[in-house]
CSV table of C-alpha atoms in Angstrom, one decimal:
chain,number,residue,atom,x,y,z
V,28,MET,CA,110.3,102.5,95.9
V,29,CYS,CA,109.3,99.5,98.0
V,30,ARG,CA,111.8,96.8,98.1
V,31,THR,CA,111.5,93.2,99.2
V,32,CYS,CA,108.7,90.7,99.5
V,33,VAL,CA,108.5,86.9,100.1
V,34,ALA,CA,105.8,84.3,100.1
V,35,ILE,CA,105.9,80.6,101.1
V,36,ALA,CA,103.2,78.1,100.5
V,37,GLY,CA,102.5,75.3,102.9
V,38,ALA,CA,100.2,72.3,102.9
V,39,ASP,CA,97.3,74.2,104.5
V,40,TYR,CA,98.6,77.7,105.0
V,41,CYS,CA,100.4,80.5,103.2
V,42,VAL,CA,102.9,83.0,104.6
V,43,ILE,CA,103.3,86.4,102.8
V,44,ALA,CA,105.9,88.8,104.1
V,45,ALA,CA,107.4,92.2,103.2
V,46,ASP,CA,109.5,94.8,104.9
V,47,THR,CA,107.9,98.2,105.6
V,48,ARG,CA,110.6,100.5,104.4
V,49,MET,CA,110.0,103.0,101.6
V,50,SER,CA,113.0,104.6,100.1
V,51,THR,CA,114.1,106.8,97.2
V,52,GLY,CA,117.7,106.9,96.2
V,53,TYR,CA,119.7,107.0,99.4
V,54,SER,CA,116.9,108.5,101.5
V,55,ILE,CA,114.4,106.7,103.6
V,56,LEU,CA,110.9,108.2,103.1
V,57,THR,CA,109.1,106.3,105.7
V,58,ARG,CA,109.7,103.3,107.9
V,59,ASP,CA,106.1,102.2,108.2
V,60,TYR,CA,104.6,101.6,104.8
V,61,SER,CA,102.7,98.4,104.1
V,62,LYS,CA,103.3,96.7,100.7
V,63,ILE,CA,100.8,93.9,101.4
V,64,ILE,CA,97.2,94.0,100.5
V,65,GLN,CA,94.4,91.5,101.0
V,66,LEU,CA,92.6,91.4,97.7
V,67,ALA,CA,90.1,88.6,98.6
V,68,ASP,CA,89.3,86.2,101.4
V,69,LYS,CA,92.1,83.8,100.3
V,70,SER,CA,94.3,86.0,98.2
V,71,VAL,CA,97.0,88.3,99.5
V,72,MET,CA,99.4,90.3,97.3
V,73,ALA,CA,102.8,91.7,98.2
V,74,SER,CA,104.5,94.0,95.7
V,75,SER,CA,107.8,95.7,95.4
V,76,GLY,CA,108.8,98.3,92.9
V,77,PHE,CA,107.6,101.8,92.1
V,78,GLN,CA,105.2,102.7,94.9
V,79,ALA,CA,102.8,104.8,92.8
V,80,ASP,CA,102.4,102.0,90.3
V,81,VAL,CA,102.0,99.4,93.0
V,82,ARG,CA,99.2,101.4,94.7
V,83,ALA,CA,97.4,102.0,91.4
V,84,LEU,CA,97.6,98.3,90.6
V,85,GLN,CA,96.3,97.4,94.1
V,86,LYS,CA,93.3,99.8,93.5
V,87,VAL,CA,92.6,98.3,90.1
V,88,LEU,CA,92.6,94.8,91.4
V,89,ALA,CA,90.5,95.7,94.4
V,90,ALA,CA,87.9,97.4,92.2
V,91,ARG,CA,87.8,94.4,89.8
V,92,HIS,CA,87.3,92.1,92.8
V,93,LEU,CA,84.4,94.2,94.0
V,94,ILE,CA,82.8,93.9,90.6
V,95,TYR,CA,83.4,90.2,90.5
V,96,GLN,CA,81.6,89.9,93.9
V,97,HIS,CA,78.7,91.9,92.6
V,98,GLN,CA,78.4,89.7,89.5
V,99,HIS,CA,79.1,86.3,90.9
V,100,ASN,CA,78.1,86.7,94.5
V,101,LYS,CA,81.2,85.0,95.8
V,102,GLN,CA,84.9,85.8,96.5
V,103,MET,CA,87.5,85.2,93.8
V,104,SER,CA,89.6,82.2,94.3
V,105,CYS,CA,93.4,82.6,94.5
V,106,PRO,CA,94.1,81.0,91.1
V,107,ALA,CA,91.4,83.3,89.5
V,108,MET,CA,93.0,86.4,91.1
V,109,ALA,CA,96.4,85.1,89.8
V,110,GLN,CA,95.1,85.2,86.3
V,111,LEU,CA,93.5,88.6,86.8
V,112,LEU,CA,96.7,90.0,88.0
V,113,SER,CA,98.6,88.6,85.0
V,114,ASN,CA,96.0,90.1,82.6
V,115,THR,CA,96.1,93.4,84.4
V,116,LEU,CA,99.8,93.6,84.1
V,117,TYR,CA,100.0,92.6,80.5
V,118,TYR,CA,97.3,95.1,79.6
V,119,LYS,CA,99.9,97.7,80.2
V,120,ARG,CA,102.6,95.8,78.3
V,121,PHE,CA,103.7,98.9,76.5
V,122,PHE,CA,103.7,101.2,79.5
V,123,PRO,CA,104.1,98.7,82.4
V,124,TYR,CA,103.3,98.9,86.0
V,125,TYR,CA,106.7,98.9,87.6
V,126,ALA,CA,105.6,96.4,90.1
V,127,PHE,CA,107.2,93.0,91.1
V,128,ASN,CA,104.5,90.9,92.7
V,129,VAL,CA,104.0,87.8,94.7
V,130,LEU,CA,100.5,86.6,95.2
V,131,GLY,CA,99.8,84.2,98.0
V,132,GLY,CA,96.8,82.4,99.3
V,133,LEU,CA,94.8,79.2,99.5
V,134,ASP,CA,93.6,77.4,96.4
V,135,SER,CA,90.1,75.9,96.1
V,136,GLU,CA,91.3,72.7,97.9
V,137,GLY,CA,92.6,74.7,100.9
V,138,LYS,CA,96.3,74.1,99.9
V,139,GLY,CA,98.7,77.0,100.1
V,140,CYS,CA,99.6,78.6,96.8
V,141,VAL,CA,102.1,81.2,95.7
V,142,PHE,CA,102.3,82.9,92.3
V,143,THR,CA,105.2,84.9,91.3
V,144,TYR,CA,105.2,87.6,88.6
V,145,ASP,CA,107.4,89.9,86.5
V,146,ALA,CA,106.4,93.4,85.7
V,147,VAL,CA,104.4,92.5,82.5
V,148,GLY,CA,102.4,89.6,83.8
V,149,SER,CA,104.4,86.5,83.2
V,150,TYR,CA,103.5,84.2,86.1
V,151,GLU,CA,104.0,80.8,87.5
V,152,ARG,CA,102.6,78.8,90.5
V,153,VAL,CA,105.5,78.0,92.8
V,154,GLY,CA,106.1,76.7,96.3
V,155,TYR,CA,107.9,79.9,97.4
V,156,SER,CA,109.1,83.1,95.9
V,157,ALA,CA,111.0,86.4,96.7
V,158,GLN,CA,110.7,89.7,94.7
V,159,GLY,CA,112.5,93.0,94.9
V,160,SER,CA,116.0,94.1,95.8
V,161,GLY,CA,116.4,91.6,98.5
V,162,SER,CA,115.3,88.7,96.3
V,163,THR,CA,118.8,88.0,95.1
V,164,LEU,CA,119.8,87.5,98.7
V,165,ILE,CA,116.8,85.5,99.8
V,166,THR,CA,116.1,83.2,96.9
V,167,PRO,CA,119.3,81.2,97.1
V,168,PHE,CA,118.6,80.7,100.8
V,169,LEU,CA,115.1,79.5,100.2
V,170,ASP,CA,116.3,77.2,97.5
V,171,ASN,CA,118.6,75.6,100.0
V,172,GLN,CA,116.0,75.2,102.7
V,173,LEU,CA,112.9,74.5,100.7
V,174,LYS,CA,114.3,72.7,97.7
V,175,SER,CA,111.5,72.0,95.3
V,176,PRO,CA,111.3,68.7,93.4
V,177,SER,CA,112.1,69.3,89.7
V,178,PRO,CA,109.0,70.2,87.6
V,179,LEU,CA,110.3,67.6,85.1
V,180,LEU,CA,109.7,64.7,87.4
V,181,LEU,CA,106.9,62.3,86.9
V,182,PRO,CA,104.5,61.8,88.6
V,183,ALA,CA,104.3,65.5,89.4
V,184,LYS,CA,105.2,66.2,93.0
V,185,ASP,CA,103.9,69.1,95.1
V,186,ALA,CA,106.1,72.2,95.4
V,187,VAL,CA,104.5,73.2,98.7
V,188,THR,CA,106.8,72.8,101.7
V,189,PRO,CA,106.2,70.1,104.3
V,190,LEU,CA,107.3,72.6,107.0
V,191,SER,CA,104.8,73.6,109.7
V,192,GLU,CA,103.3,77.1,109.8
V,193,SER,CA,105.5,78.2,112.7
V,194,GLU,CA,108.6,76.8,111.0
V,195,ALA,CA,107.8,78.7,107.8
V,196,ILE,CA,107.3,81.9,109.8
V,197,ASP,CA,110.7,81.5,111.5
V,198,LEU,CA,112.2,80.8,108.1
V,199,VAL,CA,110.8,84.1,106.7
V,200,LYS,CA,112.0,86.0,109.7
V,201,THR,CA,115.5,84.6,109.2
V,202,CYS,CA,115.4,85.5,105.5
V,203,PHE,CA,114.6,89.1,106.2
V,204,ALA,CA,117.0,89.5,109.1
V,205,SER,CA,119.7,88.3,106.8
V,206,ALA,CA,118.6,90.4,103.8
V,207,THR,CA,118.5,93.5,106.0
V,208,GLU,CA,122.2,93.0,106.9
V,209,ARG,CA,123.4,93.4,103.3
V,210,ASP,CA,120.6,95.1,101.3
V,211,ILE,CA,120.5,98.8,102.1
V,212,TYR,CA,116.9,99.1,100.9
V,213,THR,CA,115.5,96.4,103.3
V,214,GLY,CA,114.9,97.0,106.9
V,215,ASP,CA,112.9,98.9,109.6
V,216,LYS,CA,110.1,96.4,110.2
V,217,LEU,CA,108.8,93.1,108.8
V,218,GLU,CA,105.1,92.6,108.2
V,219,ILE,CA,104.0,89.0,108.0
V,220,LEU,CA,100.6,87.8,106.9
V,221,VAL,CA,99.6,84.2,107.6
V,222,LEU,CA,96.6,82.8,105.7
V,223,ASN,CA,95.0,79.5,106.7
V,224,ALA,CA,91.7,77.7,107.1
V,225,SER,CA,90.9,79.7,110.3
V,226,GLY,CA,91.4,83.0,108.6
V,227,ILE,CA,94.2,85.6,108.4
V,228,ARG,CA,96.7,86.7,111.0
V,229,ARG,CA,99.2,89.6,111.0
V,230,GLU,CA,102.6,89.6,112.8
V,231,TYR,CA,105.4,92.1,113.0
V,232,MET,CA,109.1,91.9,113.7
V,233,GLU,CA,111.6,94.7,114.1
V,234,LEU,CA,114.4,94.9,111.7
V,235,ARG,CA,117.6,96.9,111.7
V,236,LYS,CA,117.0,100.5,110.9
V,237,ASP,CA,120.3,101.4,109.2
X,12,MET,CA,92.4,102.5,80.0
X,13,ASN,CA,93.1,102.3,76.3
X,14,VAL,CA,96.4,100.6,75.5
X,15,ALA,CA,95.9,101.1,71.8
X,16,ASP,CA,96.2,104.9,72.4
X,17,SER,CA,99.4,104.9,74.3
X,18,ALA,CA,101.8,103.9,71.5
X,19,PRO,CA,100.8,106.7,69.2
X,20,ALA,CA,100.5,109.0,72.2
X,21,MET,CA,104.2,108.3,72.9
X,22,ASN,CA,105.0,109.3,69.3
X,23,ASN,CA,103.3,112.6,69.7
X,24,LEU,CA,105.2,113.4,72.8
X,25,ILE,CA,108.6,112.9,71.3
X,26,GLY,CA,109.6,115.8,69.1
X,27,SER,CA,110.1,119.4,69.8
X,28,ASP,CA,106.6,120.5,68.7
X,29,ALA,CA,104.9,118.3,71.3
X,30,ASP,CA,107.2,119.7,74.0
X,31,SER,CA,105.2,122.9,74.1
X,32,GLN,CA,102.2,120.8,75.2
X,33,ARG,CA,103.7,119.5,78.4
X,34,THR,CA,105.8,120.5,81.4
X,35,LEU,CA,109.5,119.8,80.8
X,36,TYR,CA,111.1,121.6,83.7
X,37,PRO,CA,110.0,123.9,86.5
X,38,TYR,CA,110.2,127.7,86.2
X,39,VAL,CA,109.3,129.4,89.5
X,40,THR,CA,109.9,127.1,92.4
X,41,GLY,CA,109.5,127.0,96.2
X,42,THR,CA,111.7,124.9,98.4
X,43,SER,CA,111.0,122.5,101.3
X,44,VAL,CA,107.8,122.1,103.3
X,45,VAL,CA,108.1,120.4,106.7
X,46,GLY,CA,105.1,119.0,108.6
X,47,ILE,CA,104.6,117.2,111.9
X,48,LYS,CA,101.7,115.8,114.0
X,49,TYR,CA,101.4,117.2,117.4
X,50,LYS,CA,99.1,116.8,120.4
X,51,ASP,CA,96.2,118.8,119.0
X,52,GLY,CA,96.7,118.5,115.3
X,53,ILE,CA,99.2,119.2,112.5
X,54,LEU,CA,101.9,121.9,112.1
X,55,LEU,CA,103.3,122.8,108.8
X,56,ALA,CA,106.2,125.2,108.0
X,57,ALA,CA,107.4,126.7,104.7
X,58,ASP,CA,109.4,129.7,103.7
X,59,MET,CA,108.1,132.4,101.4
X,60,GLY,CA,110.7,132.6,98.7
X,61,ASP,CA,110.3,131.6,95.1
X,62,TYR,CA,113.2,131.3,92.7
X,63,LEU,CA,113.3,131.6,89.0
X,64,ALA,CA,114.9,128.5,87.7
X,65,CYS,CA,118.1,127.9,85.9
X,66,HIS,CA,117.6,125.7,82.8
X,67,ASP,CA,119.4,124.7,79.7
X,68,SER,CA,121.0,128.0,78.7
X,69,GLY,CA,120.8,129.2,82.3
X,70,SER,CA,119.0,132.4,81.5
X,71,TYR,CA,118.1,133.3,85.0
X,72,GLY,CA,120.7,131.4,86.9
X,73,SER,CA,118.7,131.2,90.1
X,74,THR,CA,117.0,134.5,90.9
X,75,LEU,CA,115.0,135.0,94.1
X,76,ARG,CA,112.1,136.6,92.3
X,77,TYR,CA,109.2,136.5,94.7
X,78,LYS,CA,109.5,136.9,98.5
X,79,THR,CA,105.9,136.9,99.6
X,80,VAL,CA,104.5,133.6,98.3
X,81,GLU,CA,102.1,131.7,100.4
X,82,ARG,CA,102.9,128.1,99.9
X,83,MET,CA,100.4,126.8,102.4
X,84,LYS,CA,96.7,127.0,102.0
X,85,SER,CA,93.6,125.6,103.8
X,86,VAL,CA,91.5,123.1,101.9
X,87,GLY,CA,87.9,122.7,103.0
X,88,LYS,CA,87.2,122.6,106.7
X,89,HIS,CA,89.6,119.9,107.7
X,90,SER,CA,92.8,120.1,105.8
X,91,ILE,CA,95.8,122.2,104.9
X,92,ILE,CA,98.1,121.8,101.9
X,93,GLY,CA,101.7,122.9,101.6
X,94,ALA,CA,103.5,122.9,98.3
X,95,SER,CA,107.1,123.0,97.0
X,96,GLY,CA,108.1,123.0,93.4
X,97,GLU,CA,106.5,124.9,90.5
X,98,ILE,CA,104.2,127.6,91.9
X,99,SER,CA,102.0,127.9,88.9
X,100,ASP,CA,101.2,124.2,89.1
X,101,PHE,CA,100.4,124.7,92.8
X,102,GLN,CA,97.9,127.4,91.8
X,103,GLU,CA,96.3,125.0,89.3
X,104,ILE,CA,96.1,122.4,92.1
X,105,MET,CA,94.3,124.9,94.2
X,106,ARG,CA,91.8,125.4,91.4
X,107,TYR,CA,91.3,121.6,91.2
X,108,LEU,CA,90.9,121.5,95.0
X,109,ASP,CA,88.5,124.5,95.1
X,110,GLU,CA,86.3,122.7,92.6
X,111,LEU,CA,86.5,119.5,94.6
X,112,ILE,CA,85.4,121.2,97.8
X,113,LEU,CA,82.7,123.1,95.9
X,114,TYR,CA,81.2,119.9,94.6
X,115,ASP,CA,81.5,118.4,98.0
X,116,ASN,CA,79.6,121.3,99.5
X,117,MET,CA,76.9,121.2,96.8
X,118,TRP,CA,75.9,117.7,98.0
X,119,ASP,CA,74.8,119.5,101.2
X,120,ASP,CA,74.6,116.2,103.0
X,121,GLY,CA,76.4,117.0,106.2
X,122,ASN,CA,79.5,115.3,105.1
X,123,SER,CA,82.7,117.0,104.2
X,124,PHE,CA,86.0,115.8,102.7
X,125,GLY,CA,88.6,115.1,105.4
X,126,PRO,CA,92.4,115.1,104.8
X,127,LYS,CA,92.5,111.4,103.8
X,128,GLU,CA,90.0,112.1,101.0
X,129,VAL,CA,91.8,115.2,99.8
X,130,HIS,CA,95.2,113.3,99.9
X,131,ASN,CA,93.8,110.5,97.9
X,132,TYR,CA,92.3,112.8,95.3
X,133,LEU,CA,95.6,114.6,95.0
X,134,THR,CA,97.5,111.4,94.7
X,135,ARG,CA,95.3,110.3,91.8
X,136,VAL,CA,95.7,113.7,90.0
X,137,MET,CA,99.5,113.7,90.4
X,138,TYR,CA,99.8,110.1,89.3
X,139,ASN,CA,97.6,110.4,86.2
X,140,ARG,CA,99.3,113.6,85.1
X,141,ARG,CA,102.7,111.7,85.4
X,142,ASN,CA,101.3,108.9,83.3
X,143,LYS,CA,100.4,111.4,80.6
X,144,PHE,CA,104.0,112.7,80.7
X,145,ASN,CA,102.7,116.1,81.8
X,146,PRO,CA,103.3,116.3,85.5
X,147,LEU,CA,102.4,118.9,88.0
X,148,TRP,CA,105.9,119.7,89.2
X,149,ASN,CA,105.2,119.8,92.9
X,150,SER,CA,105.8,117.9,96.1
X,151,LEU,CA,102.8,118.4,98.3
X,152,VAL,CA,102.2,118.0,102.0
X,153,LEU,CA,98.6,117.4,103.1
X,154,GLY,CA,97.6,117.5,106.8
X,155,GLY,CA,94.5,117.8,108.8
X,156,VAL,CA,92.2,116.7,111.6
X,157,LYS,CA,88.8,115.2,111.3
X,158,ASN,CA,86.7,113.8,114.1
X,159,GLY,CA,89.7,113.8,116.3
X,160,GLN,CA,91.8,111.8,113.9
X,161,LYS,CA,95.0,113.5,112.8
X,162,TYR,CA,96.3,112.8,109.3
X,163,LEU,CA,99.6,113.9,107.6
X,164,GLY,CA,100.6,112.7,104.2
X,165,THR,CA,102.6,113.7,101.2
X,166,VAL,CA,102.6,113.2,97.5
X,167,ASN,CA,105.0,114.2,94.8
X,168,MET,CA,105.1,114.8,91.1
X,169,ILE,CA,105.5,111.2,90.1
X,170,GLY,CA,102.7,110.0,92.4
X,171,VAL,CA,104.7,108.5,95.2
X,172,HIS,CA,102.8,109.1,98.4
X,173,TYR,CA,102.7,108.0,102.0
X,174,GLU,CA,101.6,109.2,105.4
X,175,ASP,CA,103.7,109.4,108.6
X,176,ASN,CA,104.0,111.3,111.8
X,177,HIS,CA,106.4,113.8,110.2
X,178,VAL,CA,107.0,114.5,106.5
X,179,ALA,CA,109.0,116.9,104.4
X,180,THR,CA,109.6,117.7,100.8
X,181,GLY,CA,112.8,118.2,98.8
X,182,PHE,CA,115.8,119.1,101.0
X,183,GLY,CA,113.7,118.7,104.0
X,184,ASN,CA,113.9,115.0,103.6
X,185,HIS,CA,117.6,115.1,103.8
X,186,LEU,CA,118.1,117.7,106.5
X,187,SER,CA,114.9,117.8,108.6
X,188,ARG,CA,113.7,114.2,108.7
X,189,PRO,CA,116.7,113.0,110.7
X,190,ILE,CA,116.1,115.7,113.3
X,191,LEU,CA,112.4,114.7,113.4
X,192,ARG,CA,113.3,111.1,113.7
X,193,ASP,CA,115.4,111.9,116.7
X,194,GLU,CA,113.2,114.4,118.5
X,195,TRP,CA,109.6,113.9,117.4
X,196,HIS,CA,107.3,112.2,119.9
X,197,GLU,CA,103.6,111.9,120.4
X,198,ASN,CA,102.0,114.6,122.5
X,199,LEU,CA,104.2,117.5,121.5
X,200,THR,CA,102.6,120.7,122.8
X,201,PHE,CA,102.1,123.5,120.3
X,202,GLU,CA,105.1,125.4,121.6
X,203,GLU,CA,107.3,122.3,121.5
X,204,GLY,CA,106.1,121.6,117.9
X,205,VAL,CA,106.9,125.1,116.7
X,206,LYS,CA,110.3,124.9,118.3
X,207,LEU,CA,111.0,121.6,116.6
X,208,LEU,CA,109.9,123.0,113.2
X,209,GLU,CA,112.0,126.1,113.7
X,210,LYS,CA,115.0,123.9,114.4
X,211,CYS,CA,114.3,122.1,111.1
X,212,MET,CA,113.8,125.3,109.2
X,213,ARG,CA,116.9,126.8,110.6
X,214,VAL,CA,119.1,123.9,109.4
X,215,LEU,CA,117.4,124.3,106.0
X,216,LEU,CA,118.2,128.0,106.1
X,217,TYR,CA,121.8,127.4,106.7
X,218,ARG,CA,122.3,124.5,104.2
X,219,ASP,CA,119.6,124.8,101.5
X,220,ARG,CA,120.8,127.5,99.1
X,221,SER,CA,117.2,128.2,97.9
X,222,ALA,CA,115.8,128.8,101.4
X,223,VAL,CA,115.0,132.3,102.6
X,224,ASN,CA,114.7,133.7,106.1
X,225,LYS,CA,111.0,134.5,106.0
X,226,LEU,CA,108.7,131.7,107.0
X,227,GLN,CA,105.2,130.9,108.1
X,228,ILE,CA,103.9,128.2,110.4
X,229,ALA,CA,100.4,126.8,109.7
X,230,LYS,CA,98.4,125.0,112.4
X,231,ILE,CA,95.4,122.9,112.0
X,232,THR,CA,93.3,121.4,114.8
X,233,GLU,CA,89.7,120.2,115.2
X,234,GLU,CA,88.8,123.9,115.6
X,235,GLY,CA,90.3,125.1,112.4
X,236,VAL,CA,93.2,126.5,110.5
X,237,THR,CA,95.6,129.3,111.5
X,238,ILE,CA,98.5,130.4,109.3
X,239,SER,CA,100.9,132.7,111.1
X,240,GLN,CA,102.2,136.0,109.9
X,241,PRO,CA,105.5,135.8,108.2
X,242,TYR,CA,108.5,136.0,110.5
X,243,SER,CA,112.2,135.3,110.4
X,244,LEU,CA,114.5,133.0,112.4
X,245,LYS,CA,117.5,134.1,114.5
X,246,THR,CA,120.7,132.9,112.9
X,247,PHE,CA,124.3,132.8,114.1
X,248,TRP,CA,127.2,133.5,111.7
X,249,ASN,CA,129.8,134.6,114.3
X,250,PHE,CA,132.0,131.6,113.7
X,251,ALA,CA,135.8,132.2,113.9
X,252,ALA,CA,136.2,130.8,110.5
X,253,PHE,CA,134.0,133.5,109.0
X,254,GLN,CA,135.6,136.4,110.9
X,255,ASN,CA,138.8,136.9,109.0
X,256,PRO,CA,138.4,134.5,106.1
X,257,THR,CA,141.6,135.6,104.4
X,258,VAL,CA,143.9,135.2,107.4
X,259,GLY,CA,146.9,133.1,106.3
X,260,ALA,CA,146.1,133.7,102.6
X,261,GLU,CA,146.6,137.4,102.0
X,262,GLY,CA,145.2,138.5,98.7
X,263,SER,CA,142.5,136.0,98.5
X,264,TRP,CA,138.8,136.8,99.1
């Protein structure tokens, strides 16, 4: 099982992060397993849940993206990938992929976007999201720091955070350092992917190994 | 991928008739396999004992039935596989792998499957069998060297898989991995690697009730595969507590 992932959308960037611990029951299987996959130029998915299902889902989406590229001669946009992920998950509605996903990236206007999913494909575009065992610890903290305007307000206000890229990265590091303290399944190492107009960047941070 | 099939398929699987069509529990099982990367390649260790399982009515209890089982085999030119769990399923996996390697050879294109490819294939096989509710009841270790690149991975009966510098199946995860986390490092020599594996296997011998004191070590490097002759580990039982166990409690045993 893979355990915690987070994504935060900014005005012109997106931060996607997940820890690298893989565990089963009370055992740690490996301290260095990546749960994040770059599906397209501007789409990155992080998934927690049952590892074998997560990997199968990643492969299905990667294959479908390859076919899309052959047919359309372009990369899939993040909103398009979001819909594809939803459909792929619902396709197995009666024998689900036990995977809890966040999809992050840049939309067609270059703005950061985050989509959050349940195991059977229900999804929503949000400004930030956390999934997995650490999500219960992280989400309230992100709510406090990144409080989104209510979706009921008119005119509609952006959910993306006004924070700068480095501030968002620091926030993510804080989230995981805190989640690691109290969630036994989160720890070892944090992998952070930052997606912006100039491309994609990877960063790592050590976490507690206990 | 036909979702329309899966609901009726579930119906067929539930009910005692259908149970004869799929694996419900293992019957003849081997215990832990431990693997490490070392300077020149990969080392694997596994003992040679197979137990008949205890199940529902407990007909066999847990009998050490076979004592000369090779649980490690070479695969193609670049890999070795070690298996724990149901041995008949391991034999079927070897049939799948033999066919895979055969087709690879038949291409005759100068390429050959390395450990990464074999591991990926095995992962897909194990996962898809699990999805059909008819698993191959094994935990596998797959290691190898190709073009100087060392690879060590594992996959189990539900399809969970990963690669690391050291891996183990079953009890090995609980007893051996902690030792390896403490004492493994890059650039172990062959002798150091074997000593480390023996340390792991000794702990398993003391603490895993299904371990036997007859093991093999398999080595794979760029040059090829060597699987050692079976041998046994030195053990120490001369603890005071074992010497006169009934002291202070006469009449007990």
